[in-house]
Amino acid sequence: MTSQEIRAKFLDFFAKRGHVIVPSSSLIPDDPSVLFTTAGMQQFKRYYTGELDAVKDFKKKNAVSVQKCFRTSDIDEVGDESHLTFFEMLGNFSFGGYFKEKAIEYAYEFITEKLKLPIDYVSVFAGDKEVPADTESERIWESLGVKNVKKAGRADNFWGPTGSEGPCGPTSEVYVRGVEVWNLVFNEYYCKTRINADETRIDAEGKKILTPLKIKGIDTGLGLERLAMVVQGKPTIFETDTFEPLLKLLPETMPVRTKRILADHVRGVAFLISDGVCPSNKEAGYVLRRLMRRTMVYLHLAGNPVKPVHLFEEVFENCERFYPELNREVVLEVFDEEHQRFQATLQKGLRELARAPTLDVRSAFMLYESFGLPYEIVKELGGDKAKDLKREDFDEEFKKHQEISRAGVEKKFGGHGLVLDTGEIKAGSEEELKKVTRYHTATHLLHQALREVFGEEIAQRGSDITTERTRFDFTFPRKVTPEELKRVEDIVNEKIREDLPVQFEEMPKEEAEKTGALHFFSAKGGSASGGKWKYPTRVKVYYVGHSLEGAWNKEFCGGPHVGHTGEIGQFKIMKEEASSAGVRRIRATIV
Ligand code: SER
């Protein structure tokens, strides 16, 4: 049975038993308490708490999905026989529809009848001071003929919450051929981290406040890769149909651990980029950057035996049918760009690494800061020299450094008084203010010119203005050709030559919307949009032209802008590139 057949069988089994099939949500969740989607239940959190109503949204109380997941917790284990960063999770869910009895029966039937696998044993929650033992699940398993029921405590048989708070409850795990294949979670509680009087949080060692959930629910998860390993009778997940073709592209002489890391990372990279993550020095972008650079280092050290594009092609081939959001062009472009950026320092960084007498947290951080070498590489290639290097210490150093550089920025502006800081534009002096104001108006013209060339589909996804340039991100599915860029540039310069007045009117938000003025709509997927935009009840509409009605460009905006477009100067586009999936980035200057 192929992985594709397992997915289909699972969805079909539960669809036939009153579950609605819900597509996977993005790897970047709409939930600020977590960085990535790590489990199938995450997109359903609010159905368990009663904030959302499943019947209203899905017409059913039960759902089934195959969810893309990404976990950083196992990153150091990747390379062994079973750990991954990116994986897929099959799961069935119920929000007040059924509970333990049915959930266990479904699991039993699917494993023993549909997959024809024998259950070795199951586990149930043993009980502790706060939550009683799960004798009910034990009884249900036994009534189905599963007599081997093991009991375990919080660490093994209690789930959740994801992030700082959420639904949680005792679990029951199903083992086949010695491997845990299915985790059934009986969500009965809502868990909040307890806050001490001094506002510090008590750690995760079970010291959390549990309150009963409004709606008792079911959340189950089966890692597809692991299930495929058992179904296909393979000794490791890397011999299944998902990974074998990828590993075959790598030379036999390459250490098996390296091959597995590469196979895992290229999948993670392809899916993260396709969900809108761009490499950066923080949060999801930082994780993506590490996966990319680690991939690059391993390929480099092996003498580049295969082009990364071939590895990505294999991922697309394998997964595209089920995940149409995989974006070939953007993945390759973003990877390539990062590659070029890293290429410049990679060799030097490796030389420094080889030369360093010892690798403590400071030298490891220096190698990251100056040469972009990720922690994983320093630790691994450092060998004995890095034996005392610990991830926690490195992370700590990283955090410290981020705080220092933030303080640096504040000080810089504080030094001679921050004249303006809108998030998009910052100026520390009158002189800087003049420059960024010209760039700001130029950015509006650029936005409008793009819409003139490509139509209304163009939407702004963010901009960043300095005294040297403007950087503008917008939705567009492909590379912009040089001819098109030239047209955009010409339109902007034409509007500058016309020396049109730039003015604003302030009005209630509803009225402003009716003028047709451009504004941000909260974008789905999160990361690339730079967060959600909220407008006050009264807003300013800035317009370029002689009257608001007939204006060439109108936008919701706080200003400031030049009085006439002629003040801007000559506009020049310097660069166009992919910013993330479906989002392009233009950098332009004025001379
Ligand atoms: N939330 C549980 C898990 O991720 C079951 O889906 O294992």
XYZ file of C-alpha atoms and ligand atoms in Angstrom:
598
model
C 0.000 0.000 0.000
C 1.481 3.354 -1.002
C 1.402 6.385 1.257
C -1.116 7.920 -1.112
C -3.352 4.861 -0.696
C -3.054 5.047 3.089
C -4.149 8.692 3.056
C -7.109 7.895 0.842
C -8.154 4.878 2.883
C -8.052 6.866 6.098
C -10.085 9.778 4.780
C -12.595 7.410 3.196
C -12.976 5.319 6.344
C -13.901 8.317 8.470
C -15.921 10.106 5.775
C -18.119 7.007 5.614
C -18.585 7.248 9.372
C -19.952 10.776 9.550
C -16.767 12.879 9.383
C -16.297 15.884 7.156
C -12.956 15.956 5.301
C -11.152 19.183 6.231
C -8.056 20.194 4.229
C -4.726 20.630 5.975
C -4.198 24.095 7.389
C -1.005 26.061 6.750
C 2.235 25.199 8.559
C 2.074 28.730 9.908
C -0.923 28.760 12.189
C -3.330 31.547 12.868
C -2.436 31.257 16.549
C 0.130 33.572 18.104
C 0.928 31.123 20.926
C 2.793 28.769 18.572
C 5.333 29.162 15.781
C 4.346 26.195 13.644
C 1.479 23.786 13.181
C 2.646 20.763 15.153
C -0.529 18.674 15.264
C -3.775 18.078 13.416
C -5.883 19.394 16.266
C -4.405 22.868 16.141
C -6.735 24.268 13.512
C -9.655 22.954 15.588
C -8.669 24.335 19.004
C -11.605 26.711 19.194
C -14.173 24.016 18.416
C -13.261 22.274 21.655
C -13.641 25.400 23.748
C -17.006 26.268 22.243
C -15.740 29.544 20.758
C -16.565 28.167 17.323
C -19.400 25.852 16.343
C -18.438 22.865 14.194
C -22.012 22.193 13.083
C -22.331 25.748 11.840
C -18.989 25.639 10.023
C -18.842 22.022 8.786
C -22.432 20.821 9.211
C -20.976 17.974 11.297
C -19.548 17.440 14.760
C -16.792 15.189 13.443
C -13.883 15.913 11.133
C -10.991 14.053 9.498
C -7.801 15.470 8.028
C -4.292 14.863 6.772
C -2.337 17.720 8.317
C 1.095 19.072 7.383
C 3.093 19.420 10.594
C 6.461 20.868 11.516
C 8.231 20.242 14.822
C 11.498 21.793 15.883
C 11.608 19.772 19.104
C 13.079 16.781 17.268
C 15.550 18.667 15.100
C 18.595 17.178 16.874
C 17.261 13.665 16.441
C 16.727 13.918 12.689
C 19.045 11.438 11.017
C 18.083 8.488 13.231
C 15.507 5.960 12.092
C 12.297 7.795 12.837
C 12.557 11.519 13.625
C 11.543 14.259 11.248
C 10.941 17.998 11.274
C 8.263 17.987 8.587
C 5.706 15.196 8.582
C 2.085 14.481 7.851
C -0.452 13.541 10.445
C -3.652 11.648 9.803
C -6.329 12.409 12.377
C -9.991 12.124 13.261
C -11.650 14.674 15.501
C -14.910 15.079 17.301
C -16.287 18.151 19.020
C -19.022 16.738 21.196
C -20.085 14.109 18.666
C -18.505 10.975 20.159
C -16.028 10.177 22.887
C -13.861 7.296 24.123
C -16.079 4.384 23.118
C -16.389 5.225 19.431
C -12.872 6.637 19.102
C -11.362 3.387 20.343
C -13.692 1.262 18.225
C -12.801 3.224 15.075
C -9.086 2.888 15.801
C -9.416 -0.831 16.400
C -11.427 -1.376 13.217
C -9.143 0.694 11.012
C -5.938 -0.982 12.202
C -7.119 -4.583 12.356
C -9.636 -4.690 9.502
C -8.682 -2.009 6.993
C -4.915 -2.271 7.378
C -4.994 -5.862 8.576
C -2.342 -5.236 11.190
C -2.204 -6.909 14.597
C -2.252 -4.630 17.660
C 0.627 -5.577 20.022
C -0.558 -3.532 22.932
C -2.131 -0.245 23.923
C -1.458 2.220 26.726
C -3.825 4.279 28.873
C -3.425 7.030 31.462
C -2.484 5.680 34.895
C -3.897 8.606 36.866
C -2.224 11.123 39.170
C -3.081 13.676 41.842
C -5.006 15.869 39.448
C -6.584 13.543 36.892
C -8.059 10.107 37.647
C -6.918 6.880 35.963
C -8.580 6.137 32.648
C -10.262 2.861 33.568
C -12.964 3.450 30.969
C -10.569 3.212 28.032
C -8.998 0.125 29.554
C -12.425 -1.520 29.736
C -13.283 -0.585 26.134
C -9.998 -2.010 24.768
C -10.522 -5.200 26.712
C -14.062 -5.586 25.420
C -12.604 -5.507 21.889
C -10.224 -8.303 22.780
C -7.087 -6.209 23.340
C -5.891 -7.575 26.659
C -2.417 -6.103 26.743
C -3.117 -2.679 28.255
C -0.164 -0.785 29.760
C -0.520 2.191 32.066
C 1.624 5.291 32.153
C 1.638 8.780 33.661
C 1.692 12.394 32.460
C 4.861 12.179 30.453
C 3.562 9.441 28.158
C -0.209 9.399 28.326
C -1.361 12.973 28.590
C -1.528 15.409 25.704
C -1.266 19.109 25.471
C -1.636 21.874 25.374
C 0.025 23.151 22.217
C 1.424 26.606 22.858
C 0.887 28.290 26.176
C -2.684 27.113 26.631
C -5.366 24.960 25.052
C -7.409 21.766 25.226
C -5.753 18.712 26.744
C -6.511 15.350 28.284
C -5.485 11.738 28.842
C -4.406 9.677 25.869
C -4.395 6.100 24.734
C -1.671 4.902 22.363
C -1.806 2.022 19.936
C 1.347 -0.040 19.260
C 1.860 -2.173 16.185
C 5.069 -4.184 15.696
C 6.531 -2.352 18.641
C 5.944 1.067 17.101
C 3.537 3.649 18.459
C 1.310 4.364 15.492
C -1.769 6.083 16.879
C -2.335 8.559 19.640
C -5.938 8.972 20.789
C -6.471 12.090 22.883
C -9.543 12.476 25.039
C -9.800 16.220 25.429
C -11.593 16.869 28.673
C -9.752 19.839 30.122
C -8.583 23.265 29.202
C -5.081 23.948 30.395
C -3.683 27.327 31.344
C -0.129 27.787 32.519
C -0.270 28.902 36.104
C 1.058 32.391 36.721
C 2.776 33.122 40.011
C 2.130 36.247 42.015
C 5.361 37.727 40.660
C 4.078 37.027 37.124
C 6.595 34.298 36.437
C 5.161 31.198 34.883
C 5.483 27.876 36.568
C 7.267 25.464 34.257
C 5.643 22.760 32.212
C 6.309 19.984 34.714
C 2.669 19.269 35.185
C 2.108 22.433 37.130
C -0.718 23.776 35.095
C -4.257 24.753 35.867
C -6.829 22.369 34.448
C -10.478 23.296 34.077
C -13.120 21.012 32.526
C -13.782 21.744 28.852
C -17.224 22.851 27.715
C -17.244 20.254 24.978
C -15.477 16.953 25.533
C -13.742 16.033 22.362
C -11.647 13.570 20.469
C -8.340 14.368 18.794
C -6.332 11.555 17.283
C -3.089 11.513 15.354
C -1.157 8.987 13.281
C 2.132 9.996 11.739
C 1.775 8.990 8.109
C 5.467 8.231 7.596
C 5.611 5.913 10.581
C 2.357 4.207 9.673
C 3.650 3.671 6.125
C 6.798 2.080 7.561
C 4.696 -0.441 9.480
C 2.233 -1.054 6.634
C 5.005 -1.439 4.067
C 6.999 -3.664 6.406
C 10.136 -1.474 6.262
C 12.763 -1.289 8.986
C 12.882 2.553 9.003
C 10.727 5.375 7.645
C 13.490 6.148 5.154
C 12.835 2.991 3.226
C 9.185 3.844 2.566
C 7.884 5.175 -0.737
C 8.046 8.748 0.590
C 11.777 8.763 1.231
C 13.360 6.031 -0.806
C 13.333 7.898 -4.116
C 14.903 10.929 -2.416
C 17.684 8.889 -0.819
C 18.407 7.197 -4.126
C 19.369 10.551 -5.582
C 22.216 10.815 -3.068
C 25.540 9.001 -3.507
C 26.026 5.668 -1.782
C 29.198 6.899 -0.180
C 27.378 9.599 1.733
C 26.840 8.685 5.413
C 23.330 7.426 5.959
C 22.617 9.985 8.651
C 23.497 12.842 6.295
C 21.236 11.418 3.611
C 18.337 11.264 6.016
C 18.909 14.818 7.213
C 18.957 16.051 3.624
C 15.787 14.123 2.781
C 14.014 15.560 5.796
C 15.237 19.105 5.285
C 14.399 19.481 1.603
C 10.830 18.475 2.340
C 10.634 20.935 5.218
C 12.139 23.712 3.121
C 9.740 23.120 0.200
C 6.672 23.129 2.416
C 7.710 26.077 4.608
C 8.484 28.300 1.641
C 5.260 27.279 -0.062
C 3.371 28.353 3.049
C 4.877 31.805 2.859
C 7.909 31.626 5.158
C 11.000 33.538 4.032
C 14.490 32.963 5.430
C 15.324 35.493 8.128
C 16.944 35.816 11.525
C 13.859 35.321 13.581
C 11.060 32.910 14.327
C 9.881 30.675 11.491
C 12.245 32.364 9.049
C 15.203 31.507 11.270
C 14.242 27.840 11.372
C 13.852 27.801 7.601
C 17.253 29.446 7.153
C 18.895 26.790 9.327
C 17.351 23.951 7.339
C 18.427 25.553 4.081
C 21.980 26.240 5.181
C 22.437 22.829 6.680
C 21.326 21.340 3.370
C 23.804 23.549 1.541
C 26.705 22.670 3.833
C 26.140 18.924 3.518
C 25.913 19.088 -0.233
C 28.987 21.300 -0.384
C 31.041 18.946 1.820
C 30.047 16.011 -0.370
C 31.317 17.903 -3.427
C 27.805 18.809 -4.618
C 26.986 15.360 -6.019
C 23.432 16.391 -6.826
C 21.824 19.715 -7.590
C 19.311 20.786 -4.914
C 16.751 21.344 -7.660
C 16.668 17.583 -8.322
C 15.914 16.864 -4.695
C 13.136 19.452 -4.709
C 11.730 18.045 -7.954
C 11.377 14.685 -6.252
C 9.469 16.312 -3.370
C 7.133 18.059 -5.797
C 6.590 14.893 -7.784
C 5.740 12.945 -4.669
C 3.560 15.486 -2.867
C 2.119 17.866 -5.440
C -0.984 15.811 -6.086
C -2.045 16.027 -2.490
C -0.651 19.496 -1.733
C -1.329 21.721 -4.737
C -0.032 24.710 -2.775
C 3.548 23.489 -3.292
C 5.062 26.268 -5.335
C 7.892 25.036 -7.514
C 8.981 28.381 -8.862
C 9.088 30.217 -5.555
C 10.742 27.359 -3.655
C 13.558 27.186 -6.187
C 13.941 30.922 -6.377
C 13.988 31.481 -2.616
C 16.436 28.593 -2.159
C 18.663 29.856 -4.896
C 18.756 33.336 -3.489
C 19.663 32.089 -0.027
C 22.280 29.875 -1.638
C 23.916 32.822 -3.355
C 23.851 34.814 -0.135
C 25.412 31.975 1.861
C 27.909 30.944 -0.813
C 29.930 34.073 -0.240
C 30.812 33.179 3.354
C 30.437 29.411 3.457
C 33.997 28.419 2.547
C 35.500 31.012 4.828
C 33.210 29.973 7.652
C 34.199 26.327 7.281
C 37.863 27.305 7.292
C 37.399 29.329 10.470
C 35.555 26.445 12.021
C 38.383 24.053 11.218
C 40.926 26.518 12.553
C 39.243 27.342 15.883
C 41.085 25.686 18.793
C 37.866 25.101 20.736
C 34.241 25.762 19.996
C 32.449 27.290 22.914
C 29.203 29.189 22.753
C 30.943 32.456 21.894
C 32.945 31.143 18.981
C 29.911 29.194 17.745
C 27.872 32.346 17.810
C 30.618 34.260 16.039
C 30.606 31.653 13.272
C 26.870 32.143 12.932
C 27.025 35.927 13.059
C 29.942 36.426 10.711
C 29.606 33.484 8.351
C 26.025 32.310 8.739
C 26.989 28.820 9.898
C 24.030 27.329 11.756
C 24.465 25.853 15.227
C 23.839 22.316 13.961
C 26.796 22.530 11.605
C 29.191 23.946 14.182
C 28.203 21.276 16.652
C 28.502 18.500 14.157
C 31.599 19.439 12.194
C 33.252 20.736 15.340
C 33.469 17.175 16.650
C 35.482 16.953 19.842
C 36.171 20.662 19.888
C 32.454 21.311 20.245
C 31.689 18.577 22.712
C 30.698 21.016 25.451
C 28.605 23.155 23.145
C 24.920 23.005 24.044
C 21.911 24.145 22.107
C 20.325 25.886 25.116
C 23.451 27.987 25.624
C 23.579 28.896 21.968
C 19.899 29.878 21.985
C 20.510 31.950 25.085
C 23.419 33.772 23.408
C 21.259 34.325 20.331
C 18.488 35.864 22.423
C 20.905 38.070 24.298
C 22.320 39.322 21.060
C 18.887 40.115 19.632
C 18.110 42.153 22.722
C 21.373 44.051 22.414
C 20.797 44.912 18.781
C 17.251 46.041 19.501
C 18.527 48.265 22.272
C 21.081 49.590 19.798
C 18.382 50.687 17.402
C 16.421 52.406 20.121
C 19.494 54.182 21.353
C 20.394 55.361 17.913
C 17.055 57.011 17.494
C 16.949 58.104 21.103
C 20.318 59.838 20.689
C 19.067 62.673 18.556
C 15.361 62.303 19.125
C 13.129 60.041 17.081
C 11.214 62.329 14.777
C 9.042 59.689 13.185
C 8.374 55.993 13.616
C 5.339 54.493 11.937
C 6.694 50.947 11.743
C 6.971 51.390 7.984
C 9.062 54.555 8.105
C 11.521 55.823 10.653
C 13.429 59.067 10.748
C 15.844 60.349 13.353
C 16.287 63.902 12.111
C 14.579 66.517 9.967
C 16.918 65.681 7.136
C 16.068 61.988 7.289
C 12.400 62.850 7.520
C 12.572 64.701 4.201
C 14.166 61.717 2.495
C 11.783 59.069 3.824
C 8.788 61.278 3.005
C 9.833 61.360 -0.651
C 10.265 57.585 -0.568
C 6.889 57.183 1.046
C 5.039 59.000 -1.713
C 7.119 57.156 -4.305
C 5.920 53.895 -2.719
C 2.287 54.891 -3.266
C 3.063 55.672 -6.894
C 4.808 52.313 -7.283
C 1.815 50.491 -5.838
C -0.556 52.250 -8.225
C 1.729 51.709 -11.223
C 1.840 47.980 -10.470
C -1.941 47.906 -10.458
C -1.999 49.737 -13.728
C 0.271 47.145 -15.344
C -1.078 43.996 -13.687
C -4.601 44.884 -12.624
C -6.500 44.851 -9.388
C -5.170 41.512 -8.208
C -1.993 43.142 -6.930
C -2.214 43.597 -3.179
C 0.370 45.188 -0.923
C 1.847 42.758 1.573
C 4.187 45.113 3.344
C 6.724 47.840 2.789
C 9.832 49.114 4.455
C 11.306 52.503 3.857
C 14.752 53.791 4.752
C 16.595 56.931 3.735
C 18.291 54.883 1.004
C 15.480 52.938 -0.630
C 11.941 51.642 -0.522
C 11.137 47.959 -0.380
C 7.665 46.926 -1.460
C 6.093 43.451 -1.182
C 3.015 42.539 -3.170
C 1.076 39.480 -4.203
C 1.913 38.217 -7.668
C 2.296 34.633 -8.853
C 5.454 34.855 -10.969
C 8.627 36.770 -11.723
C 8.076 40.216 -13.174
C 9.862 40.550 -16.521
C 12.395 43.351 -17.144
C 10.022 44.855 -19.711
C 7.200 44.944 -17.202
C 9.464 46.496 -14.586
C 10.451 49.159 -17.072
C 6.783 49.961 -17.709
C 6.115 50.268 -13.987
C 9.137 52.522 -13.561
C 8.086 54.684 -16.519
C 4.585 55.173 -15.110
C 5.973 56.310 -11.760
C 8.334 58.757 -13.436
C 5.543 60.068 -15.633
C 3.435 60.829 -12.548
C 6.431 62.546 -10.987
C 6.853 64.701 -14.096
C 3.147 65.656 -14.009
C 3.877 67.156 -10.567
C 0.477 66.139 -9.181
C -0.671 67.454 -5.807
C -0.698 64.965 -2.883
C -3.425 65.701 -0.341
C -5.538 63.967 2.274
C -9.045 63.977 3.717
C -9.965 62.543 7.067
C -13.264 60.662 7.387
C -15.006 57.702 9.108
C -13.573 54.343 8.066
C -16.802 53.159 6.380
C -16.941 56.274 4.256
C -13.270 55.934 3.376
C -13.859 52.367 2.209
C -16.560 53.635 -0.160
C -14.097 55.985 -1.874
C -12.352 52.905 -3.224
C -9.091 53.882 -1.503
C -6.549 51.068 -1.224
C -5.988 49.525 2.168
C -4.708 46.335 3.718
C -6.993 43.400 4.089
C -5.847 40.944 6.705
C -4.044 38.329 4.685
C -4.441 34.608 5.241
C -1.392 32.559 6.090
C 0.046 35.203 8.345
C 3.788 35.331 8.105
C 4.237 37.179 4.864
C 1.673 39.827 5.647
C 3.576 41.036 8.664
C 0.565 40.619 10.899
C -2.939 41.928 10.786
C -3.935 45.491 10.144
C -6.459 47.287 12.224
C -7.673 50.736 11.290
C -9.089 53.290 13.700
C -12.687 54.446 13.262
C -11.532 57.640 11.548
C -8.866 57.400 8.881
C -6.958 59.603 6.503
C -7.218 58.974 2.782
C -4.194 60.305 0.928
C -4.717 60.907 -2.771
C -2.530 61.800 -5.726
C -4.354 64.137 -8.099
C -6.461 67.268 -8.094
C -9.594 65.863 -6.392
C -10.420 62.844 -4.269
C -12.982 61.532 -6.775
C -10.785 61.766 -9.823
C -7.503 60.926 -8.059
C -5.039 58.605 -9.795
C -4.170 56.917 -6.491
C -6.015 56.823 -3.142
C -4.837 55.007 -0.046
C -5.608 54.733 3.630
C -2.486 56.222 5.127
C -1.155 58.156 8.081
C 1.362 60.097 5.982
C 3.574 61.988 5.781
C 3.810 62.715 2.048
C 5.316 65.345 -0.188
C 3.021 68.178 -1.328
C 3.648 67.533 -5.052
C 4.966 64.446 -6.822
C 7.628 66.588 -8.510
C 9.478 66.796 -5.197
C 10.296 63.076 -5.341
C 13.062 63.076 -7.962
C 13.952 60.357 -10.470
C 12.572 56.918 -9.540
C 14.596 53.773 -10.265
C 13.790 50.081 -9.670
C 16.927 48.260 -8.507
C 15.780 44.719 -7.966
C 12.825 42.376 -8.190
C 12.802 39.039 -6.372
C 10.627 36.477 -4.636
C 9.854 37.373 -1.064
C 7.823 34.259 -0.262
C 5.234 32.044 -1.954
C 3.104 34.214 -4.207
C 4.744 37.405 -2.995
C 7.252 39.492 -4.927
C 9.572 42.169 -3.601
C 10.747 45.288 -5.372
C 13.538 47.547 -4.164
C 13.750 51.011 -5.626
C 15.698 54.190 -5.068
C 15.323 57.823 -6.004
C 18.135 59.857 -7.432
N -2.637 15.882 19.230
C -2.172 14.529 19.296
C -0.803 14.367 18.671
O -0.351 15.241 17.996
C -3.128 13.600 18.603
O -3.502 14.109 17.370
O -0.189 13.365 18.866
